[in-house]
Short mmCIF file of C-alpha atoms in Angstrom, two decimals:
data_model
loop_
_atom_site.label_atom_id
_atom_site.label_comp_id
_atom_site.label_asym_id
_atom_site.label_seq_id
_atom_site.Cartn_x
_atom_site.Cartn_y
_atom_site.Cartn_z
CA MET A 1 61.83 -16.65 37.94
CA SER A 2 59.63 -19.62 37.24
CA ILE A 3 61.09 -22.91 36.11
CA THR A 4 59.08 -22.71 32.86
CA ASN A 5 60.61 -19.36 32.06
CA LEU A 6 64.05 -20.68 32.88
CA LEU A 7 63.71 -23.69 30.62
CA ASN A 8 62.15 -21.78 27.73
CA ASN A 9 64.85 -19.12 27.79
CA TRP A 10 67.74 -21.33 28.75
CA SER A 11 70.07 -20.02 26.08
CA PHE A 12 69.28 -16.44 27.10
CA TYR A 13 70.21 -17.05 30.69
CA ARG A 14 73.36 -18.91 29.70
CA ASN A 15 74.55 -16.01 27.55
CA LYS A 16 77.68 -14.17 28.46
CA ARG A 17 76.77 -10.83 29.95
CA PRO A 18 76.86 -8.13 28.90
CA TYR A 19 76.39 -8.42 25.17
CA ARG A 20 75.68 -5.74 22.61
CA GLY A 21 71.97 -5.31 22.10
CA GLN A 22 71.15 -6.51 25.58
CA TYR A 23 69.74 -3.09 26.32
CA ASP A 24 67.76 -1.48 23.56
CA LEU A 25 65.09 1.20 23.65
CA ASN A 26 62.89 -0.89 21.39
CA ARG A 27 62.87 -3.99 23.53
CA GLN A 28 60.02 -4.46 25.94
CA TYR A 29 62.15 -5.30 28.95
CA GLY A 30 65.48 -3.84 27.84
CA GLU A 31 64.71 -0.16 27.71
CA TYR A 32 66.35 0.63 31.03
CA LYS A 33 69.86 0.14 32.27
CA TRP A 34 70.46 2.08 35.44
CA ALA A 35 73.97 3.41 35.83
CA MET A 36 75.84 5.79 38.06
CA ALA A 37 78.77 8.15 37.80
CA VAL A 38 80.70 9.40 40.82
CA ASP A 39 82.99 12.37 40.42
CA LEU A 40 85.72 11.98 43.04
CA ASP A 41 86.95 15.47 42.31
CA ILE A 42 83.70 16.91 43.65
CA CYS A 43 83.19 14.46 46.53
CA THR A 44 84.04 16.05 49.87
CA GLY A 45 83.57 12.92 51.95
CA CYS A 46 80.75 14.46 53.98
CA ASN A 47 78.87 11.14 54.42
CA ALA A 48 75.50 12.66 53.51
CA CYS A 49 74.94 9.80 51.04
CA THR A 50 75.48 7.23 53.78
CA THR A 51 73.05 9.00 56.08
CA ALA A 52 70.44 9.28 53.37
CA CYS A 53 70.82 5.59 52.62
CA TYR A 54 70.29 4.69 56.28
CA ALA A 55 67.07 6.67 56.29
CA GLU A 56 65.75 5.41 52.97
CA ASN A 57 66.58 1.73 53.21
CA ASN A 58 65.85 0.92 56.88
CA LEU A 59 69.48 0.24 57.74
CA PRO A 60 70.11 -0.52 61.40
CA VAL A 61 72.69 1.46 63.36
CA VAL A 62 74.79 -1.31 64.86
CA GLY A 63 76.83 0.56 67.46
CA LYS A 64 80.51 0.92 68.12
CA HIS A 65 81.16 -2.60 69.39
CA ARG A 66 79.68 -4.34 66.35
CA PHE A 67 81.30 -1.82 64.06
CA GLU A 68 84.65 -2.95 65.40
CA HIS A 69 83.72 -6.51 64.53
CA GLY A 70 83.09 -5.49 60.95
CA GLN A 71 79.34 -5.96 61.21
CA VAL A 72 78.36 -2.48 60.11
CA MET A 73 75.44 -2.35 57.67
CA HIS A 74 76.07 0.70 55.49
CA TRP A 75 75.10 0.00 51.88
CA ILE A 76 77.20 2.96 50.76
CA ARG A 77 80.42 3.77 52.55
CA ILE A 78 83.04 6.47 52.14
CA GLU A 79 86.48 4.98 51.77
CA ARG A 80 89.42 7.20 52.64
CA TYR A 81 92.76 7.03 50.94
CA TRP A 82 95.89 8.92 51.87
CA ASP A 83 98.48 10.01 49.43
CA GLU A 84 101.94 9.42 50.91
CA LYS A 85 103.67 11.76 48.54
CA MET A 86 101.99 14.92 49.76
CA GLY A 87 104.86 15.67 52.14
CA GLU A 88 104.37 18.61 54.45
CA PHE A 89 100.56 18.63 54.49
CA PRO A 90 99.42 15.01 54.38
CA GLU A 91 95.73 15.87 54.84
CA GLN A 92 95.95 17.64 51.53
CA GLY A 93 96.32 14.20 50.00
CA THR A 94 93.10 12.73 51.37
CA SER A 95 90.77 11.38 48.79
CA PHE A 96 87.33 9.94 49.30
CA LEU A 97 85.61 7.21 47.40
CA PRO A 98 81.94 6.42 47.94
CA MET A 99 81.60 2.67 47.51
CA MET A 100 78.22 1.08 46.92
CA CYS A 101 77.12 -2.08 45.12
CA GLN A 102 78.49 -1.72 41.60
CA GLN A 103 75.54 -3.64 40.09
CA CYS A 104 77.91 -5.65 37.94
CA GLU A 105 76.64 -7.00 34.66
CA ALA A 106 78.62 -10.22 35.06
CA ALA A 107 78.18 -10.25 38.80
CA PRO A 108 80.43 -12.68 40.67
CA CYS A 109 77.89 -12.90 43.49
CA GLU A 110 75.06 -14.14 41.30
CA THR A 111 76.74 -17.25 40.01
CA VAL A 112 77.63 -18.63 43.41
CA CYS A 113 74.32 -18.28 45.26
CA PRO A 114 73.15 -21.81 46.05
CA VAL A 115 69.46 -20.86 46.10
CA ALA A 116 69.36 -18.17 43.38
CA ALA A 117 68.41 -15.48 45.88
CA THR A 118 70.44 -12.99 43.91
CA SER A 119 69.86 -12.63 40.20
CA HIS A 120 69.94 -10.10 37.43
CA THR A 121 66.91 -7.98 36.58
CA ASN A 122 65.99 -6.74 33.15
CA ASP A 123 67.06 -3.23 34.19
CA GLY A 124 70.61 -4.41 34.73
CA LEU A 125 70.32 -4.42 38.49
CA ASN A 126 71.67 -7.12 40.71
CA SER A 127 68.65 -8.10 42.76
CA GLN A 128 68.71 -9.58 46.22
CA ASN A 129 65.69 -11.49 47.44
CA TYR A 130 65.80 -11.50 51.24
CA HIS A 131 63.09 -14.11 51.58
CA ARG A 132 64.90 -16.63 49.48
CA CYS A 133 68.32 -16.03 51.04
CA ILE A 134 69.50 -18.78 53.38
CA GLY A 135 72.56 -16.91 54.61
CA SER A 136 75.38 -18.98 53.17
CA ARG A 137 77.39 -15.72 52.70
CA TYR A 138 79.02 -17.17 49.59
CA CYS A 139 78.05 -14.06 47.59
CA SER A 140 79.81 -11.78 50.06
CA ALA A 141 82.91 -13.90 49.88
CA ASN A 142 82.89 -13.69 46.11
CA CYS A 143 82.19 -9.96 45.87
CA PRO A 144 85.40 -8.15 44.86
CA PHE A 145 84.05 -4.82 46.15
CA LYS A 146 82.94 -6.13 49.56
CA VAL A 147 79.63 -4.35 49.42
CA ARG A 148 77.35 -7.12 50.65
CA TYR A 149 76.38 -7.00 54.30
CA PHE A 150 75.17 -9.84 56.44
CA ASN A 151 72.63 -9.56 59.25
CA TRP A 152 74.48 -11.19 62.12
CA TRP A 153 71.88 -10.08 64.64
CA ASN A 154 68.15 -9.74 64.81
CA TYR A 155 68.18 -5.99 64.24
CA PRO A 156 64.39 -5.47 63.90
CA SER A 157 64.03 -6.19 67.62
CA THR A 158 66.83 -3.90 68.78
CA ALA A 159 67.73 -1.23 66.25
CA TRP A 160 64.49 0.75 66.35
CA PRO A 161 63.22 1.03 69.96
CA ALA A 162 59.70 2.24 70.66
CA PRO A 163 58.97 5.43 68.71
CA LEU A 164 61.74 4.93 66.17
CA GLU A 165 59.94 2.27 64.16
CA ASP A 166 57.76 5.07 62.82
CA GLN A 167 60.68 6.26 60.75
CA LEU A 168 60.94 2.99 58.82
CA ASN A 169 60.29 3.16 55.10
CA PRO A 170 57.25 0.99 54.32
CA ASP A 171 58.48 0.38 50.77
CA VAL A 172 61.55 -1.48 51.98
CA THR A 173 61.59 -4.73 53.92
CA VAL A 174 63.14 -4.71 57.36
CA ARG A 175 65.66 -7.51 57.06
CA THR A 176 65.88 -10.11 59.76
CA LYS A 177 68.72 -12.15 61.12
CA GLY A 178 70.60 -14.43 58.76
CA VAL A 179 70.08 -12.78 55.38
CA MET A 180 72.43 -10.91 53.11
CA GLU A 181 71.62 -7.41 51.93
CA LYS A 182 73.13 -4.79 49.70
CA CYS A 183 72.58 -1.55 47.80
CA THR A 184 69.58 -1.75 45.49
CA PHE A 185 69.98 1.57 43.64
CA CYS A 186 66.77 2.38 45.59
CA VAL A 187 64.73 -0.03 43.52
CA GLN A 188 61.50 1.03 45.26
CA ARG A 189 61.88 4.50 43.73
CA LEU A 190 62.81 3.09 40.35
CA SER A 191 59.81 0.78 40.11
CA GLU A 192 57.46 3.55 41.15
CA ALA A 193 58.90 5.89 38.52
CA LYS A 194 58.73 3.19 35.86
CA SER A 195 55.11 2.49 36.66
CA ARG A 196 54.20 6.17 36.47
CA ALA A 197 56.01 6.49 33.16
CA ARG A 198 54.37 3.44 31.65
CA THR A 199 50.91 4.74 32.55
CA GLU A 200 51.74 7.90 30.61
CA TYR A 201 53.06 5.94 27.59
CA ARG A 202 56.64 7.15 27.93
CA LEU A 203 60.00 6.19 29.38
CA VAL A 204 61.29 7.54 32.65
CA ARG A 205 62.64 11.00 31.99
CA ASP A 206 66.21 11.89 32.76
CA GLY A 207 66.48 13.10 36.35
CA GLU A 208 62.95 12.01 37.21
CA VAL A 209 64.17 9.43 39.68
CA LEU A 210 67.25 9.47 41.87
CA PRO A 211 68.48 7.11 44.55
CA ALA A 212 68.69 8.56 48.05
CA CYS A 213 72.47 9.01 47.92
CA ALA A 214 72.40 11.01 44.71
CA GLN A 215 69.51 13.08 45.99
CA ALA A 216 71.30 13.90 49.24
CA CYS A 217 74.73 14.66 47.79
CA PRO A 218 75.27 18.38 48.51
CA THR A 219 77.91 18.81 45.82
CA GLY A 220 76.25 16.73 43.14
CA ALA A 221 79.10 14.25 42.90
CA ILE A 222 76.76 11.32 42.24
CA SER A 223 74.89 11.23 38.96
CA PHE A 224 72.33 8.61 38.13
CA GLY A 225 70.22 7.71 35.15
CA ASN A 226 69.25 5.40 32.35
CA ILE A 227 72.27 4.73 30.18
CA VAL A 228 70.23 3.21 27.34
CA ASP A 229 68.80 6.60 26.48
CA PRO A 230 71.60 8.30 24.50
CA GLU A 231 70.28 11.74 25.44
CA SER A 232 70.45 11.19 29.18
CA LYS A 233 73.04 12.95 31.27
CA ILE A 234 74.57 9.71 32.46
CA ALA A 235 74.96 8.27 28.96
CA LYS A 236 76.70 11.44 27.84
CA MET A 237 79.02 11.35 30.83
CA TRP A 238 80.00 7.74 30.14
CA LYS A 239 80.54 8.59 26.50
CA ASN A 240 82.59 11.69 27.24
CA GLN A 241 84.76 9.73 29.62
CA GLN A 242 85.13 7.04 26.95
CA VAL A 243 83.94 4.30 29.29
CA ASP A 244 82.03 1.55 27.54
CA LEU A 245 79.64 -0.65 29.51
CA TYR A 246 80.35 -3.68 27.34
CA LYS A 247 84.16 -3.54 27.46
CA ASP A 248 86.44 -4.88 30.16
CA MET A 249 89.44 -2.88 28.95
CA GLN A 250 88.93 0.74 27.99
CA GLU A 251 91.02 2.32 25.29
CA LYS A 252 90.95 6.00 26.03
CA ASP A 253 92.97 9.19 25.96
CA ASN A 254 95.00 10.39 28.90
CA THR A 255 92.87 13.50 29.12
CA VAL A 256 89.75 11.79 30.49
CA ARG A 257 89.26 10.76 34.10
CA GLY A 258 86.62 8.02 33.93
CA TYR A 259 87.32 4.49 35.09
CA ARG A 260 85.54 1.57 36.63
CA ILE A 261 86.94 -0.14 39.71
CA LEU A 262 88.55 -3.58 39.28
CA GLU A 263 87.61 -3.65 35.64
CA ASP A 264 90.25 -6.27 34.85
CA LEU A 265 88.33 -8.82 36.94
CA ARG A 266 85.64 -8.49 34.25
CA PRO A 267 82.57 -7.94 36.44
CA PHE A 268 81.47 -5.07 34.13
CA PRO A 269 80.32 -2.67 36.88
CA SER A 270 77.56 -0.12 36.32
CA VAL A 271 79.26 2.61 38.32
CA MET A 272 81.83 4.86 36.72
CA TYR A 273 84.21 6.86 38.87
CA MET A 274 86.06 9.96 37.77
CA GLU A 275 89.56 10.38 39.13
CA ARG A 276 90.51 13.19 41.39
CA VAL A 277 92.82 15.68 39.75
CA ARG A 278 95.40 17.13 42.07
CA ASP A 279 98.05 19.71 41.74
CA ALA A 280 100.87 18.31 43.85
CA GLU A 281 103.00 21.43 43.30
CA ALA A 282 100.55 23.87 44.80
CA MET B 1 60.76 -21.38 80.67
CA ILE B 2 60.59 -22.62 77.11
CA HIS B 3 57.60 -24.81 77.99
CA ARG B 4 55.80 -21.88 79.49
CA LEU B 5 56.54 -19.84 76.39
CA LEU B 6 55.24 -22.62 74.19
CA ALA B 7 52.09 -22.88 76.26
CA VAL B 8 51.47 -19.14 75.93
CA LEU B 9 52.13 -19.30 72.19
CA SER B 10 49.78 -22.21 71.65
CA LEU B 11 47.12 -20.48 73.73
CA ALA B 12 47.52 -17.38 71.56
CA PHE B 13 47.27 -19.57 68.48
CA LEU B 14 44.09 -21.20 69.76
CA CYS B 15 42.51 -17.82 70.51
CA GLY B 16 43.52 -16.59 67.06
CA SER B 17 41.98 -19.57 65.34
CA ALA B 18 38.81 -19.14 67.37
CA VAL B 19 38.40 -15.58 66.05
CA ASN B 20 39.00 -16.52 62.43
CA ALA B 21 36.69 -19.47 62.09
CA GLU B 22 38.37 -20.62 58.88
CA PRO B 23 42.16 -20.42 59.09
CA PHE B 24 44.11 -19.96 55.89
CA VAL B 25 44.92 -23.21 54.14
CA GLN B 26 47.17 -23.14 51.10
CA GLY B 27 45.03 -24.09 48.14
CA GLY B 28 41.85 -23.46 50.06
CA PRO B 29 39.68 -25.62 52.30
CA ILE B 30 39.13 -29.17 51.12
CA GLY B 31 36.54 -29.22 48.40
CA SER B 32 37.01 -25.60 47.31
CA GLN B 33 39.88 -26.20 44.90
CA THR B 34 39.28 -25.91 41.21
CA SER B 35 41.26 -27.54 38.45
CA ASP B 36 43.96 -24.87 38.48
CA GLY B 37 44.56 -25.62 42.15
CA TYR B 38 44.87 -21.97 43.07
CA ASN B 39 41.33 -21.00 43.95
CA ALA B 40 41.19 -20.67 47.69
CA LEU B 41 38.28 -19.24 49.58
CA GLY B 42 39.43 -16.88 52.27
CA PRO B 43 37.89 -16.57 55.73
CA VAL B 44 34.52 -14.90 56.17
CA VAL B 45 35.28 -11.37 57.35
CA GLN B 46 32.81 -9.66 59.64
CA GLN B 47 32.64 -6.06 58.43
CA PRO B 48 31.13 -3.25 60.52
CA ILE B 49 28.48 -2.81 57.81
CA ASP B 50 27.44 -5.67 55.54
CA PHE B 51 28.29 -3.72 52.43
CA PRO B 52 26.16 -5.03 49.50
CA HIS B 53 28.56 -5.19 46.57
CA TYR B 54 25.86 -6.83 44.44
CA ARG B 55 23.57 -3.84 44.88
CA HIS B 56 26.19 -1.34 43.73
CA ALA B 57 28.17 -3.25 41.12
CA LYS B 58 25.49 -5.51 39.65
CA ASP B 59 22.07 -3.90 40.16
CA MET B 60 23.24 -0.33 39.72
CA GLY B 61 26.13 -1.17 37.39
CA ILE B 62 28.54 1.18 39.07
CA ASN B 63 32.14 0.86 37.93
CA CYS B 64 34.40 -0.60 40.64
CA MET B 65 36.73 2.35 40.24
CA TYR B 66 34.04 4.88 41.10
CA CYS B 67 34.71 4.01 44.75
CA HIS B 68 38.06 2.21 44.59
CA THR B 69 39.70 5.22 43.02
CA GLY B 70 43.29 4.24 43.73
CA ALA B 71 43.22 1.19 41.51
CA ARG B 72 44.00 3.11 38.34
CA ARG B 73 46.47 5.50 39.99
CA GLY B 74 48.69 3.65 42.39
CA TYR B 75 49.71 0.66 44.40
CA VAL B 76 46.62 0.32 46.58
CA SER B 77 43.06 0.35 45.30
CA VAL B 78 41.77 2.41 48.28
CA ILE B 79 38.74 1.76 50.46
CA PRO B 80 36.62 4.87 49.86
CA ARG B 81 36.24 7.48 52.54
CA GLU B 82 32.93 7.94 54.26
CA ASP B 83 32.11 11.15 52.41
CA LYS B 84 32.09 9.11 49.21
CA CYS B 85 29.24 7.01 50.58
CA ILE B 86 27.41 10.01 52.00
CA GLY B 87 27.84 11.99 48.80
CA CYS B 88 25.42 9.68 47.05
CA HIS B 89 23.34 8.38 49.92
CA GLN B 90 22.19 11.72 51.29
CA ASN B 91 20.34 12.12 48.00
CA ILE B 92 18.83 8.63 47.88
CA GLU B 93 15.71 9.01 50.01
CA SER B 94 14.27 5.59 49.21
CA VAL B 95 16.86 3.60 51.16
CA LYS B 96 17.50 6.00 54.04
CA ASP B 97 15.49 3.93 56.49
CA LYS B 98 17.32 0.68 55.72
CA PRO B 99 19.39 -0.65 58.65
CA ARG B 100 22.74 -0.56 56.83
CA ILE B 101 22.27 3.01 55.69
CA LYS B 102 21.16 4.02 59.19
CA LYS B 103 24.39 2.53 60.48
CA LEU B 104 26.34 4.49 57.86
CA PHE B 105 24.76 7.75 58.95
CA GLU B 106 25.42 6.88 62.59
CA TYR B 107 29.14 6.74 61.83
CA TRP B 108 28.83 9.96 59.82
CA ASP B 109 27.06 11.81 62.61
CA LYS B 110 29.60 10.61 65.18
CA LYS B 111 32.35 11.78 62.77
CA GLU B 112 34.02 8.41 63.04
CA PRO B 113 35.60 6.45 60.21
CA ILE B 114 34.07 3.07 59.47
CA PRO B 115 36.54 0.43 60.66
CA TRP B 116 36.54 -1.70 57.52
CA LYS B 117 38.65 -4.83 57.71
CA LYS B 118 41.09 -5.95 55.08
CA VAL B 119 40.00 -8.89 52.96
CA ASN B 120 42.71 -9.25 50.34
CA ASP B 121 45.88 -8.90 52.36
CA LEU B 122 49.29 -9.52 50.85
CA PRO B 123 52.42 -10.03 52.95
CA ASP B 124 54.36 -6.87 53.80
CA PHE B 125 57.31 -7.84 51.64
CA VAL B 126 55.26 -7.92 48.45
CA ARG B 127 54.82 -4.91 46.25
CA PHE B 128 51.62 -5.28 44.26
CA ASN B 129 50.70 -2.53 41.85
CA HIS B 130 47.00 -2.16 41.02
CA GLU B 131 47.72 0.61 38.54
CA ARG B 132 49.74 -1.58 36.17
CA HIS B 133 47.07 -4.24 35.93
CA ILE B 134 44.18 -1.82 35.49
CA GLN B 135 46.04 0.29 32.94
CA ARG B 136 47.03 -2.75 30.93
CA PHE B 137 43.80 -4.72 30.90
CA TYR B 138 41.08 -2.12 31.42
CA PHE B 139 42.34 1.01 29.67
CA ARG B 140 44.55 -0.47 26.94
CA GLN B 141 42.68 -3.65 26.11
CA ASP B 142 39.25 -2.31 26.92
CA ARG B 143 38.09 -5.39 28.74
CA PRO B 144 35.00 -5.11 30.99
CA VAL B 145 35.85 -3.84 34.45
CA ARG B 146 34.16 -6.70 36.25
CA GLU B 147 36.30 -9.14 34.29
CA VAL B 148 39.55 -7.28 34.91
CA CYS B 149 39.05 -6.90 38.64
CA GLY B 150 37.64 -10.40 38.73
CA TYR B 151 40.91 -12.00 37.63
CA CYS B 152 42.09 -11.63 41.21
CA HIS B 153 39.01 -10.65 43.19
CA GLY B 154 36.46 -13.04 41.77
CA ASP B 155 32.85 -12.20 41.08
CA VAL B 156 32.51 -9.45 43.67
CA ALA B 157 29.43 -8.12 41.91
CA ASN B 158 27.53 -11.17 43.16
CA MET B 159 28.76 -10.90 46.73
CA THR B 160 27.48 -8.97 49.68
CA VAL B 161 30.60 -8.61 51.81
CA ASP B 162 33.74 -9.25 49.79
CA ARG B 163 35.53 -12.51 50.39
CA ARG B 164 38.90 -13.59 49.12
CA VAL B 165 38.45 -16.18 46.39
CA LYS B 166 41.99 -16.71 45.16
CA SER B 167 44.94 -17.87 47.20
CA LEU B 168 47.03 -14.78 46.28
CA SER B 169 50.14 -16.93 46.56
CA MET B 170 53.26 -16.42 44.50
CA GLY B 171 52.60 -19.52 42.39
CA TRP B 172 49.17 -18.17 41.57
CA CYS B 173 50.60 -14.78 40.52
CA VAL B 174 53.23 -16.43 38.36
CA SER B 175 50.70 -18.75 36.74
CA CYS B 176 49.22 -15.67 35.06
CA HIS B 177 52.47 -13.79 34.53
CA GLU B 178 53.97 -16.55 32.43
CA LYS B 179 51.01 -16.61 30.03
CA ASP B 180 51.14 -14.57 26.85
CA HIS B 181 48.68 -11.69 26.78
CA LYS B 182 47.85 -9.42 23.89
CA GLU B 183 49.40 -6.00 24.33
CA SER B 184 46.45 -3.90 23.14
CA VAL B 185 43.20 -4.17 21.24
CA THR B 186 44.73 -3.30 17.89
CA ASN B 187 48.17 -4.80 18.37
CA MET B 188 48.40 -8.56 17.91
CA LYS B 189 51.78 -8.67 19.65
CA THR B 190 51.76 -10.66 22.86
CA SER B 191 53.93 -10.50 25.91
CA HIS B 192 53.94 -12.00 29.35
CA GLY B 193 54.13 -10.25 32.68
CA PRO B 194 57.47 -9.35 34.24
CA ASN B 195 59.17 -12.33 35.72
CA GLU B 196 61.93 -11.10 38.01
CA CYS B 197 62.18 -11.13 41.80
CA TRP B 198 62.37 -7.39 42.42
CA GLN B 199 59.22 -6.73 40.46
CA CYS B 200 57.18 -7.85 43.46
CA HIS B 201 59.55 -8.63 46.32
CA LYS B 202 60.85 -5.60 48.13
#
C-alpha cells in the first residue's frame, strides 16, 4: 500500500469493516470474498488437512522438544474436545475442530501491527507480509483464535536437510527466523486461479480453486469458495445456516447448526463451523 | 573465529564483485538516472551467444511473444527452447555461416541446452505475473508489443544482448500501479493496478 493510495482513500481505510456493499460482483476489486465452512459432524479428526498444509505451505516440522515449548508451526490444527457427560464411553464424546486463521473482517491482529505487515486484501483475506514483519508478536497476542505462529528458530537451515529442500513449494516463501506467519487460505492458488479467470473474461468458477486442507479432506468436511457469488456452494451453505457475514449476532432458528467462533468479540470471521449433532441416548 | 569468517565473507564479496563488473546500485550507476529516478542500468551480462535482439525484433519485426511464449500465458515469459531457434534457422541458408549461428548449431549437434543467463531477475519472494500485464495492455488495449514489453524491459529491439534498464524495485512497480490506466480501447473507464501486499509478495 503506497502512501499516496492511503491518503487518497483515507476514509475508505478508516471505515468500519465489514459494511454492506463492501463486496459486490460489479466492483472491480470487490468481486471476491473467500470464505470457508467446516462441518464438524463430518470431521473425523484424521489430520489430513494439517499434513496437506505442511506440504503446501513449506511449514517446518519442529520436533517433539519444541512442540512441548509451544513452538509448533501448524497453520491448521485439530483441536480435541471431550464431552464429560458421555458417561460409560467417554471416547464417544470426542469432537474435533479444525482451527485455522479465521480471516476476520475486523481483524484484531491488523490494527495492532506497528509496521503494517498485516493488512486486509480486497478479497477479504488477512494478509501477512513476511518481509515487512519485525517480529513484535503483538498480532499473535491480540489474536483471539491463537492461529498466528512465530518463527523462534532459523528453520530454513535445519528443517529441510539435504534432499528435502526439493519438496519445498516455490510459490511460497520459506520464512526465516523472527517473523510471524499464519494461514493464507493458500493465496498462491487463489491468485493463480484469479489470473486465469481474468484472462478468460470471467470470475473464478465455484470449486475451481481449493486450499490444500479442503482438497485433502477425505470426508469433505471443509468447503471453500467465493461468498460474493450467490450461486456458489459456500454462499448457499452460509445462507442455509442463516449465518450473515456482516452481523456479529445471528438471529436464527434452533434447527440450524451454523455458527462462527467467538462471534461476540466482533472480529467477523470468514469461517463458519457447523455443530456436531450427537445422540447422547444411543 | 568471527574475524576469520568476516575475512572469508569479504573475500567472497570481492570475488563476486570482480565477476559482475557493475554491481547493482539502487537507482542505477551515477549518471544513468532519469527524471523519474527509477531507471537503472543493470550489469552487462555475458551470454553464451550474443543474441541479436535488434535483428529479430527490429529488422525482421518479429513479435516478442513468438519466442517468449509464456508471457501471455503465465507467470514467466520463458526463454525459448533450442528447437525454436533451429526451427527457423535450419531454413535460413544465408546466415548459416555466421559465427553466432555456427555456435547455435554446435549446441544443437551436441544436444546441449544453451546456458542462457538471467537478465531481469526478481527476488524469490516476489510473484510477478507476465500474463496479466500482456493481457491488459497488449490484447485488451491493443498497444504495440514493443511498447508494452518496453514498459519494463526498455527498448530491447535496439539491443544486441538484453540488459536490464529499469531498477525493478518495489517503488518502481508501485509508481506505475498507482497511475490510472484506461481499461480497454472502447471503454473510457480508468483504473489503477492492484495495490495490496499479497498481490506480489508471497
